[in-house]
Coordinates of C-alpha atoms in Angstrom, one line a residue:
M1096 CA 147.4 86.7 194.5
T1097 CA 151.5 85.0 193.8
R1098 CA 152.6 85.1 190.5
I1099 CA 155.3 82.6 189.1
D1100 CA 157.8 83.7 187.9
F1101 CA 159.2 81.5 184.8
N1102 CA 162.3 82.6 184.6
S1103 CA 163.2 80.1 187.7
P1104 CA 162.2 76.5 188.0
S1105 CA 158.8 75.7 187.6
P1106 CA 157.4 74.6 190.9
I1107 CA 154.9 72.0 191.9
I1108 CA 151.8 73.5 192.2
P1109 CA 149.4 72.0 195.5
I1110 CA 146.1 70.9 194.9
P1111 CA 143.6 73.6 195.8
P1112 CA 140.8 73.3 198.4
P1113 CA 137.7 72.0 196.8
T1114 CA 135.6 74.9 196.4
T1115 CA 131.9 75.6 195.9
L1116 CA 130.0 75.3 192.0
Q1117 CA 127.4 78.9 192.7
E1118 CA 126.3 79.0 189.0
I1119 CA 125.4 76.9 186.1
R1120 CA 125.2 79.1 182.7
T1121 CA 124.4 78.2 179.5
S1122 CA 122.6 79.8 175.9
K1123 CA 121.7 79.3 172.6
L1124 CA 123.1 81.1 169.4
R1125 CA 121.9 84.4 169.5
S1126 CA 122.6 87.9 167.4
F1127 CA 125.4 89.6 169.5
G1128 CA 126.8 92.8 167.7
P1129 CA 127.5 91.7 164.3
V1130 CA 127.7 88.4 164.7
L1131 CA 126.1 84.7 166.4
S1132 CA 127.2 84.0 169.7
G1133 CA 126.3 81.4 172.4
I1134 CA 128.5 84.5 175.2
D1135 CA 125.5 86.0 176.6
K1136 CA 123.9 83.3 178.8
Q1137 CA 121.4 82.9 181.9
T1138 CA 121.6 81.2 184.9
R1139 CA 120.0 78.0 185.0
P1140 CA 119.1 76.9 188.6
G1141 CA 118.1 72.8 189.3
Q1142 CA 119.6 70.0 188.3
L1143 CA 121.6 69.9 184.2
Y1144 CA 123.0 66.9 182.4
V1145 CA 126.6 67.1 181.1
S1146 CA 127.2 65.0 178.6
T1147 CA 130.9 64.8 176.2
T1148 CA 129.6 67.8 174.4
G1149 CA 128.7 70.0 177.3
L1150 CA 125.7 71.0 178.8
E1151 CA 122.3 70.1 177.8
D1152 CA 120.7 73.2 175.6
D1153 CA 124.0 74.9 176.0
E1154 CA 124.8 75.9 172.4
H1155 CA 128.4 76.5 170.7
D1156 CA 129.6 78.6 167.7
L1157 CA 131.8 75.7 166.8
T1158 CA 133.9 78.5 164.0
F1159 CA 135.8 79.7 168.0
H1160 CA 134.1 77.2 170.1
G1161 CA 132.5 73.7 171.6
G1162 CA 133.2 70.4 170.6
I1163 CA 135.1 68.2 173.1
D1164 CA 138.1 69.6 174.2
K1165 CA 136.1 73.4 174.9
A1166 CA 132.4 71.5 176.1
I1167 CA 132.7 73.6 179.1
H1168 CA 134.3 76.9 180.3
Q1169 CA 135.2 77.4 183.9
Y1170 CA 135.2 80.9 184.9
C1171 CA 137.4 82.2 188.6
A1172 CA 134.7 85.1 190.2
D1173 CA 137.2 86.4 192.2
H1174 CA 138.6 88.3 189.1
Y1175 CA 135.5 90.6 187.8
S1176 CA 137.2 92.8 191.0
Y1177 CA 140.2 92.7 189.8
W1178 CA 138.7 93.9 186.0
A1179 CA 136.4 96.5 187.0
D1180 CA 138.4 98.3 189.1
R1181 CA 140.5 98.2 186.2
F1182 CA 138.3 99.5 184.0
P1183 CA 135.8 101.7 185.9
E1184 CA 133.7 102.4 183.0
A1185 CA 132.8 99.3 182.7
R1186 CA 132.5 98.5 186.0
T1187 CA 128.6 97.3 185.2
R1188 CA 129.6 94.7 182.7
F1189 CA 132.2 93.1 184.9
V1190 CA 129.9 90.8 186.8
P1191 CA 129.8 87.2 187.1
G1192 CA 129.2 85.3 183.4
G1193 CA 130.3 88.4 182.3
F1194 CA 132.9 85.8 179.9
G1195 CA 131.1 83.7 179.1
E1196 CA 131.3 80.8 181.4
N1197 CA 129.3 77.8 182.0
L1198 CA 130.6 77.3 185.8
V1199 CA 131.0 80.2 187.7
A1200 CA 133.0 79.2 191.5
D1201 CA 135.5 81.2 193.2
G1202 CA 139.2 79.9 194.5
W1203 CA 140.2 78.9 192.0
N1204 CA 142.1 80.7 189.1
E1205 CA 144.8 79.9 186.3
Q1206 CA 147.5 79.7 188.6
T1207 CA 146.0 76.9 190.7
V1208 CA 143.9 75.3 187.7
C1209 CA 147.0 72.6 185.9
I1210 CA 146.3 70.7 182.1
G1211 CA 144.9 67.4 182.8
D1212 CA 143.4 67.9 186.3
R1213 CA 141.1 65.8 186.7
V1214 CA 137.7 67.5 188.3
R1215 CA 134.8 66.1 189.6
I1216 CA 131.5 67.8 190.3
G1217 CA 129.2 66.2 193.1
P1218 CA 127.3 65.9 196.0
P1219 CA 130.2 67.2 199.5
G1220 CA 131.9 64.1 201.6
S1221 CA 131.3 61.2 198.7
L1222 CA 133.2 60.5 196.1
S1223 CA 131.0 59.0 193.3
T1224 CA 130.0 60.3 190.3
G1225 CA 127.9 59.3 187.6
G1226 CA 124.2 59.6 187.2
R1227 CA 122.6 61.0 189.8
N1228 CA 126.2 61.7 191.9
G1229 CA 127.5 64.7 189.2
C1230 CA 130.9 64.3 186.0
V1231 CA 134.0 64.1 185.9
L1232 CA 135.6 66.5 183.8
E1233 CA 139.4 67.0 183.0
V1234 CA 141.3 70.4 182.0
S1235 CA 142.0 70.7 178.8
L1236 CA 142.8 74.2 177.4
P1237 CA 142.9 77.6 178.5
R1238 CA 140.6 79.9 177.2
Q1239 CA 141.8 81.6 173.7
P1240 CA 139.7 84.6 174.3
C1241 CA 138.1 86.4 170.4
F1242 CA 137.5 89.8 169.5
K1243 CA 133.9 88.9 171.5
L1244 CA 135.0 89.4 174.5
N1245 CA 135.8 93.3 173.3
Q1246 CA 132.7 93.8 172.0
R1247 CA 131.4 92.0 175.4
F1248 CA 132.3 94.6 177.3
G1249 CA 133.0 98.1 175.3
I1250 CA 136.9 97.7 175.3
K1251 CA 139.3 97.7 172.6
N1252 CA 141.8 94.8 172.5
F1253 CA 140.5 93.8 176.0
A1254 CA 141.5 90.2 174.8
P1255 CA 144.7 90.3 174.7
L1256 CA 144.8 91.8 178.0
T1257 CA 143.4 89.1 179.4
H1258 CA 146.2 86.6 177.6
Q1259 CA 148.9 88.8 179.5
E1260 CA 146.9 88.7 182.8
A1261 CA 146.6 84.6 183.0
K1262 CA 143.2 85.7 183.8
T1263 CA 140.5 84.0 180.5
G1264 CA 139.2 80.7 182.8
W1265 CA 140.1 76.7 181.4
Y1266 CA 137.9 74.9 179.4
Y1267 CA 137.3 71.2 179.9
R1268 CA 136.6 67.8 177.8
V1269 CA 134.1 65.6 179.7
I1270 CA 135.4 62.1 181.5
E1271 CA 132.3 60.8 182.7
E1272 CA 128.6 62.5 181.7
G1273 CA 126.2 63.0 185.2
W1274 CA 123.6 65.6 186.5
I1275 CA 125.0 68.6 188.1
Q1276 CA 123.2 71.8 190.4
E1277 CA 124.6 74.2 191.7
G1278 CA 126.0 74.3 195.4
L1279 CA 127.6 70.7 194.4
E1280 CA 131.4 70.5 195.8
I1281 CA 134.1 70.9 192.8
S1282 CA 137.3 69.1 193.5
V1283 CA 140.8 68.2 192.0
T1284 CA 140.2 64.2 192.4
R1285 CA 143.6 63.8 189.9
R1286 CA 146.7 65.7 189.0
S1287 CA 149.5 64.3 186.2
H1288 CA 151.1 67.7 185.5
P1289 CA 151.3 69.9 188.7
R1290 CA 153.8 72.1 187.2
W1291 CA 152.1 73.5 184.2
S1292 CA 149.0 75.5 185.1
I1293 CA 147.3 77.8 183.1
A1294 CA 148.9 80.5 184.2
R1295 CA 152.3 79.1 182.8
L1296 CA 151.1 77.6 179.5
H1297 CA 149.3 81.4 178.9
H1298 CA 153.2 82.1 178.7
Y1299 CA 154.6 79.7 176.6
V1300 CA 151.9 80.0 174.3
H1301 CA 151.3 84.1 174.4
R1302 CA 154.9 85.1 175.6
D1303 CA 157.9 82.8 175.3
K1304 CA 158.1 81.4 172.5
T1305 CA 161.7 80.7 172.1
D1306 CA 162.1 77.6 174.3
L1307 CA 161.9 75.1 172.3
A1308 CA 162.2 72.1 175.5
V1309 CA 159.4 73.2 176.5
T1310 CA 157.9 73.4 172.9
Q1311 CA 159.4 70.2 172.3
H1312 CA 157.5 68.1 175.7
L1313 CA 153.9 70.5 175.2
M1314 CA 153.5 69.2 171.5
A1315 CA 153.9 65.7 173.3
M1316 CA 151.2 66.7 175.8
E1317 CA 148.3 64.1 174.6
V1318 CA 146.1 65.4 178.1
L1319 CA 146.8 69.0 176.2
G1320 CA 143.7 70.1 174.1
D1321 CA 143.9 69.7 169.9
E1322 CA 144.0 73.9 169.5
C1323 CA 146.7 74.6 172.0
R1324 CA 149.4 71.4 170.7
G1325 CA 149.1 72.8 167.4
V1326 CA 150.6 75.9 168.7
F1327 CA 153.7 74.4 170.1
I1328 CA 153.7 71.6 167.4
D1329 CA 153.8 74.2 163.8
R1330 CA 156.1 76.3 166.5
W1331 CA 157.8 73.4 166.1
R1332 CA 157.3 73.2 162.7
A1333 CA 158.6 76.6 161.7
H1334 CA 161.5 76.1 163.9
Q1335 CA 162.2 72.7 161.5
E1336 CA 161.8 75.0 158.4
K1337 CA 164.1 78.0 159.7
E1338 CA 166.4 75.4 160.2
A1339 CA 166.4 73.9 156.9
A1340 CA 166.0 77.4 155.3
A1341 CA 169.7 79.0 157.2
K1342 CA 171.2 76.0 155.3
R1343 CA 169.6 76.7 151.7
P1344 CA 170.2 79.9 149.5
P1345 CA 167.8 82.7 150.4
E1346 CA 165.9 81.6 148.0
T1347 CA 164.7 79.1 146.0
W1348 CA 162.5 78.9 142.7
R1349 CA 159.4 76.2 141.9
Q1350 CA 158.2 75.8 138.4
F1351 CA 154.6 76.1 137.5
R1352 CA 152.6 76.5 133.7
V1353 CA 149.8 78.4 133.0
A1354 CA 147.3 76.7 132.6
S1355 CA 144.8 79.1 131.6
H1356 CA 145.1 83.2 130.8
T1357 CA 141.9 84.8 130.1
A1358 CA 141.0 88.1 130.1
E1359 CA 139.1 88.9 133.9
T1360 CA 138.0 92.3 132.0
P1361 CA 139.3 94.7 129.4
R1362 CA 142.2 94.7 131.6
I1363 CA 142.9 92.1 134.0
V1364 CA 144.1 88.7 133.4
R1365 CA 143.3 86.0 135.5
L1366 CA 146.3 83.9 135.7
E1367 CA 145.6 80.3 137.0
L1368 CA 149.0 78.9 137.8
E1369 CA 149.8 74.0 138.4
A1370 CA 153.2 73.6 139.7
V1371 CA 155.0 71.4 137.2
H1372 CA 156.2 68.6 140.3
R1373 CA 153.7 68.4 142.8
T1374 CA 154.0 68.5 146.2
A1375 CA 154.1 64.2 148.0
S1376 CA 151.5 65.4 150.1
S1377 CA 148.8 67.7 150.1
P1378 CA 149.3 71.3 149.0
G1379 CA 149.8 73.7 151.9
A1380 CA 146.8 76.1 152.7
I1381 CA 147.5 79.6 151.9
L1382 CA 147.0 82.4 154.0
P1383 CA 144.4 85.0 152.8
G1384 CA 146.1 87.8 151.7
S1385 CA 149.0 86.0 150.4
H1386 CA 151.0 87.2 147.7
A1387 CA 153.8 85.1 145.1
R1388 CA 156.3 86.1 144.2
L1389 CA 157.0 85.2 140.0
K1390 CA 160.3 85.2 138.4
L1391 CA 159.0 85.8 134.4
P1392 CA 161.1 84.3 131.6
S1393 CA 162.2 87.2 131.0
G1394 CA 164.2 87.3 134.1
L1395 CA 162.1 90.0 136.0
R1396 CA 160.6 89.4 139.4
R1397 CA 156.7 90.7 140.3
A1398 CA 154.8 89.9 143.6
Y1399 CA 151.0 89.9 142.8
S1400 CA 148.3 89.1 145.1
I1401 CA 146.8 85.2 145.1
V1402 CA 143.0 85.6 145.2
H1403 CA 142.7 81.6 146.0
G1404 CA 143.8 78.5 145.7
D1405 CA 146.9 75.9 147.3
A1406 CA 150.7 76.1 147.0
D1407 CA 150.5 73.6 144.3
R1408 CA 147.6 75.6 141.8
F1409 CA 146.1 79.2 142.5
T1410 CA 145.1 82.3 140.9
L1411 CA 146.1 85.4 140.6
G1412 CA 144.6 88.5 139.1
V1413 CA 147.6 90.7 137.0
A1414 CA 146.5 94.4 136.0
L1415 CA 147.9 95.9 133.0
D1416 CA 149.8 99.0 134.2
E1417 CA 149.6 101.9 132.3
R1418 CA 153.7 102.7 133.5
S1419 CA 154.1 98.7 133.0
R1420 CA 158.1 98.2 133.3
G1421 CA 157.9 94.9 131.8
G1422 CA 155.9 92.7 134.3
S1423 CA 152.6 93.3 133.4
S1424 CA 152.7 93.6 129.6
Y1425 CA 154.6 90.6 129.6
I1426 CA 152.1 88.7 131.1
H1427 CA 149.7 90.2 129.1
E1428 CA 151.0 90.4 126.1
T1429 CA 153.2 87.6 125.8
L1430 CA 152.7 85.1 127.9
K1431 CA 150.3 82.0 127.1
R1432 CA 148.0 79.1 128.2
G1433 CA 151.8 76.3 128.4
D1434 CA 154.5 78.5 129.1
T1435 CA 156.1 78.4 132.5
V1436 CA 157.2 81.1 135.2
L1437 CA 159.1 80.3 138.3
V1438 CA 157.4 81.1 141.1
G1439 CA 159.7 82.3 145.0
S1440 CA 159.8 79.8 147.6
G1441 CA 157.0 80.7 151.0
I1442 CA 153.8 82.2 149.6
R1443 CA 154.3 85.4 151.4
Q1444 CA 151.5 86.9 153.6
G1445 CA 151.2 90.5 153.0
L1446 CA 147.2 91.2 154.7
A1447 CA 146.6 89.5 157.6
I1448 CA 143.0 89.5 159.3
D1449 CA 142.8 91.6 162.9
K1450 CA 141.4 88.8 165.1
M1451 CA 140.6 90.9 167.5
A1452 CA 137.9 93.4 165.3
S1453 CA 134.2 92.6 165.9
H1454 CA 133.9 94.3 161.8
H1455 CA 135.8 94.1 158.9
I1456 CA 135.8 97.0 156.8
F1457 CA 137.3 96.4 153.3
I1458 CA 137.8 99.2 150.8
A1459 CA 139.6 98.2 147.4
G1460 CA 140.6 100.6 143.7
G1461 CA 141.1 98.4 140.5
I1462 CA 143.2 95.4 140.6
G1463 CA 143.0 96.3 144.4
I1464 CA 140.3 93.6 144.8
T1465 CA 143.0 90.9 144.4
A1466 CA 144.6 91.1 147.8
L1467 CA 141.2 91.3 149.5
L1468 CA 139.3 88.3 147.9
A1469 CA 140.4 85.9 150.2
M1470 CA 140.7 87.4 153.7
M1471 CA 136.7 88.4 153.4
K1472 CA 136.6 84.6 151.4
R1473 CA 137.4 83.6 155.1
L1474 CA 135.1 86.2 157.7
K1475 CA 132.5 84.7 156.0
D1476 CA 133.4 81.3 156.2
T1477 CA 134.1 81.8 160.1
N1478 CA 130.1 83.5 160.8
Q1479 CA 132.2 87.0 161.2
D1480 CA 131.3 90.2 159.9
Y1481 CA 132.3 92.7 157.2
S1482 CA 132.1 94.5 153.9
L1483 CA 133.2 95.8 151.1
H1484 CA 133.3 99.1 148.9
Y1485 CA 135.2 98.9 145.8
A1486 CA 135.5 101.4 142.7
V1487 CA 136.0 100.6 139.6
R1488 CA 136.4 103.1 136.8
S1489 CA 132.6 101.5 134.7
A1490 CA 131.0 98.4 135.8
T1491 CA 133.4 96.4 132.7
D1492 CA 136.5 96.5 135.6
V1493 CA 134.5 94.4 138.1
A1494 CA 136.7 92.0 138.4
F1495 CA 136.2 88.0 139.8
Q1496 CA 131.7 88.7 140.3
P1497 CA 131.3 85.3 140.9
L1498 CA 133.3 85.7 144.1
L1499 CA 131.5 88.7 144.6
E1500 CA 128.5 87.3 144.1
D1501 CA 128.9 84.8 146.7
L1502 CA 130.2 88.2 148.9
Q1503 CA 127.2 89.6 148.7
P1504 CA 124.9 91.4 150.3
H1505 CA 128.0 92.8 152.0
V1506 CA 129.0 94.6 149.2
T1507 CA 128.7 98.0 147.5
I1508 CA 130.9 98.8 144.4
Y1509 CA 130.7 102.4 142.9
D1510 CA 131.5 102.7 139.0
K1511 CA 132.4 106.6 138.2
S1512 CA 131.4 106.1 134.6
Q1513 CA 128.1 106.1 136.3
G1514 CA 129.1 109.3 138.8
Q1515 CA 129.3 107.2 141.8
R1516 CA 131.3 107.9 144.2
M1517 CA 133.4 106.2 147.2
D1518 CA 132.9 108.2 150.3
I1519 CA 135.7 106.9 151.9
A1520 CA 135.0 109.3 155.4
E1521 CA 131.8 108.8 155.1
I1522 CA 132.1 105.2 155.5
L1523 CA 134.5 105.0 158.3
R1524 CA 132.8 108.0 160.5
N1525 CA 129.4 105.5 160.2
R1526 CA 131.4 102.3 160.8
I1527 CA 130.2 99.7 163.6
W1528 CA 132.2 99.8 166.6
N1529 CA 135.4 98.8 166.8
S1530 CA 135.9 98.2 163.2
H1531 CA 139.2 97.7 162.2
V1532 CA 139.3 99.1 158.0
Y1533 CA 141.7 97.5 155.0
V1534 CA 142.7 99.0 152.1
C1535 CA 144.1 98.4 148.7
G1536 CA 144.6 100.2 145.7
P1537 CA 146.0 103.7 144.0
Q1538 CA 148.0 105.8 146.6
R1539 CA 146.0 107.7 146.9
M1540 CA 143.0 106.1 148.2
I1541 CA 145.4 104.8 150.9
D1542 CA 146.9 108.2 151.7
A1543 CA 142.8 108.9 151.7
V1544 CA 142.1 106.4 154.3
V1545 CA 145.3 107.1 156.6
Q1546 CA 144.7 110.6 156.9
T1547 CA 141.2 110.1 157.0
A1548 CA 141.3 107.5 160.3
P1549 CA 142.6 110.0 162.8
A1550 CA 139.9 112.2 162.1
V1551 CA 136.9 110.0 162.6
D1552 CA 139.1 108.4 165.8
M1553 CA 140.4 105.6 164.0
S1554 CA 143.3 104.9 166.1
P1555 CA 146.7 103.7 163.6
D1556 CA 146.1 100.0 164.6
E1557 CA 143.1 99.5 163.5
V1558 CA 144.1 101.1 159.8
H1559 CA 145.6 97.4 157.7
Y1560 CA 147.1 98.9 153.9
E1561 CA 148.5 97.5 151.1
A1562 CA 149.8 99.6 148.4
F1563 CA 149.3 98.1 144.5
D1564 CA 152.0 99.4 142.4
G1565 CA 151.7 97.0 139.7
D1566 CA 155.8 96.5 139.2
D1567 CA 156.0 98.2 142.7
A1568 CA 160.5 97.1 142.5
A1569 CA 161.3 98.4 139.5
G1570 CA 163.0 102.2 138.5
D1571 CA 166.0 104.0 137.7
P1572 CA 169.3 102.3 138.5
F1573 CA 171.7 103.4 141.3
T1574 CA 174.8 102.0 143.3
V1575 CA 174.8 100.8 146.5
D1576 CA 177.6 100.1 149.2
V1577 CA 176.6 97.2 151.9
V1578 CA 178.7 96.8 155.4
G1579 CA 178.0 93.7 157.1
Q1580 CA 179.1 92.4 160.4
S1581 CA 182.4 91.5 159.0
R1582 CA 182.7 91.9 155.2
K1583 CA 182.0 95.0 153.4
S1584 CA 180.7 95.6 149.3
E1585 CA 181.3 98.5 147.6
G1586 CA 180.0 99.5 144.3
L1587 CA 176.9 96.8 144.4
Q1588 CA 174.6 97.6 140.7
V1589 CA 171.1 97.7 140.7
G1590 CA 169.8 97.4 137.6
A1591 CA 166.3 98.7 137.0
E1592 CA 164.6 95.5 136.8
Q1593 CA 166.3 94.5 140.1
S1594 CA 165.7 95.3 144.1
L1595 CA 168.3 96.4 146.5
L1596 CA 167.3 92.9 148.6
E1597 CA 168.6 90.9 145.5
V1598 CA 171.5 92.4 144.8
V1599 CA 172.7 92.1 148.5
R1600 CA 171.8 88.7 148.7
D1601 CA 173.6 87.7 145.4
A1602 CA 176.3 89.9 147.3
G1603 CA 176.2 86.7 149.4
F1604 CA 174.3 89.2 152.2
E1605 CA 171.3 87.4 154.3
I1606 CA 168.8 89.3 155.1
G1607 CA 165.5 89.4 156.0
S1608 CA 162.2 89.3 154.3
S1609 CA 158.0 88.1 154.2
C1610 CA 156.0 90.1 152.1
E1611 CA 158.6 92.1 150.3
V1612 CA 156.3 94.4 148.5
G1613 CA 156.7 96.8 151.7
N1614 CA 153.9 95.3 153.8
C1615 CA 156.1 94.0 156.8
G1616 CA 159.5 96.0 157.5
A1617 CA 161.1 92.2 157.6
C1618 CA 163.4 93.1 155.4
R1619 CA 164.9 97.0 156.6
V1620 CA 168.1 97.8 156.3
S1621 CA 170.1 101.0 158.2
L1622 CA 170.6 103.7 155.9
R1623 CA 174.6 105.5 156.0
C1624 CA 174.5 107.5 153.7
G1625 CA 172.8 108.5 150.7
R1626 CA 169.2 109.5 149.3
V1627 CA 166.4 107.4 148.8
L1628 CA 163.4 106.7 147.4
H1629 CA 160.9 105.1 149.8
R1630 CA 158.0 103.2 149.0
G1631 CA 155.7 100.4 151.0
T1632 CA 154.1 100.9 154.4
A1633 CA 156.8 99.3 156.8
L1634 CA 158.6 102.6 157.9
M1635 CA 157.0 105.8 159.4
E1636 CA 158.4 108.8 158.4
S1637 CA 160.5 109.3 161.7
E1638 CA 162.3 106.2 160.6
Q1639 CA 163.2 106.6 157.3
K1640 CA 165.7 109.3 157.7
S1641 CA 168.0 106.1 158.9
E1642 CA 166.1 102.6 157.7
M1643 CA 165.1 101.6 154.0
L1644 CA 163.2 98.7 153.1
A1645 CA 165.5 96.7 150.7
C1646 CA 162.0 94.7 148.7
V1647 CA 160.6 98.0 147.0
S1648 CA 162.2 101.0 148.4
R1649 CA 165.7 102.2 145.6
G1650 CA 168.2 104.8 146.1
V1651 CA 169.1 107.5 143.9
G1652 CA 172.5 108.1 142.8
H1653 CA 174.8 106.0 144.9
I1654 CA 174.1 105.0 149.1
V1655 CA 175.5 103.4 151.6
V1656 CA 173.4 100.8 153.9
E1657 CA 174.3 98.5 157.0
V1658 CA 172.8 94.9 156.8
A1659 CA 172.6 93.0 160.8
E1660 CA 173.6 89.3 159.0

């Protein structure tokens, strides 16, 4: 099969010769592992009617599939032998229908089919369409396989591989309804975008994300389905936001008013914050697993997990840290309803749901539950499978009980006062195939999960964790010399309540950041000399010898760091 060189000017792609419809497949939604799916399609002999929503009796999980732009899926039957040779252990599964396609045909593939192609399915030797003469379809999208494909073939992370190899198949929207049956001819009757094959589109969706000219071209391509166009619209928006951010100070703050300050449990305050000046348009959504950075009236800056809400009003859960250096104690003892605090620009995501997992295991300890609630709500709303194991000191420490009740029957609570103990090894050992685990809580809990995972054959990329250390950026004061590309600042003071990230930015150096709680690694800087108290989870042990996380890690005495501005 000829591959396209994406570094050279894109050629005009010849229209492929007609092929033959070998099979038509449909299915009802049914249990597929831990979820419902229509991927297990069966052959349908005889005539079937094609309407604007697809084939009759074909049900879609509308969370991920179906709709006008995804009415019908076609897959190249020639690909199955390629996959069978590559994964001989799953050879028997690589047969037509394996990808959940509606139309089975050979000859056409992702390098010969283009976005916007008008395709006729009808009797050979005729151009008539509609009714008994067949239908007219339009290529709308490349398929974006999800975790269900991993489940289908028993191969972890198989779905991303199909993107890389551009062997996903493609979707049609229906332009003219009609009856079809196996044995009819499939032919391209019109090609509107002869340089934009499915394979080339995959390249720019998944690999080359920096070509802004292509981004602008594709976001304006009306024939491209909304799901895919949205990728390029979001990419352009992110580029514009990045450009705007480069022209303003590293961090800006919005003023929020404490709308309510209530005791969620004896140790946890439920804090609702509302923007003093709301956004002109509708407020932006907050990604599950996100944090808000607060600057308190006392001057302290702290990050807390968002339970739910939007960019103009959201809820936090703040536990009183027994070792508090002023953050949580101020919120519990001094902050009150009507007071104002500052919230850092850009709500940042610390934990993200892995889309390739078939099942999601959440392990929480104490206040760590706040980082996971929105993630589980998203999974519930999108018909995905999950389970929560939540350890508390006693029944009175269970936070956000109404939200937990909505997640039943997937929640197990372990009450330490009743002698109940969470057995992490058993939880992970008895997991469903292709499960990912997410843990947030005390460091000893995270350590137990990380250390247990390899013993039960879980790979590192199946374990996601977030430490909740309360006043995480605080510690003993230290000094730092910062070496940039063209200048150097010596003897900068990092106070007990400051982070290295804040001090270096205040000195005029640009450092990237995202989560600012030590999980993403965006703020890593090179360590030239000195001793560091490492915090966070983004650096491997080997990396800690030469790097540190500016958001949470702290120097001991005096250190020298280098930043790439």
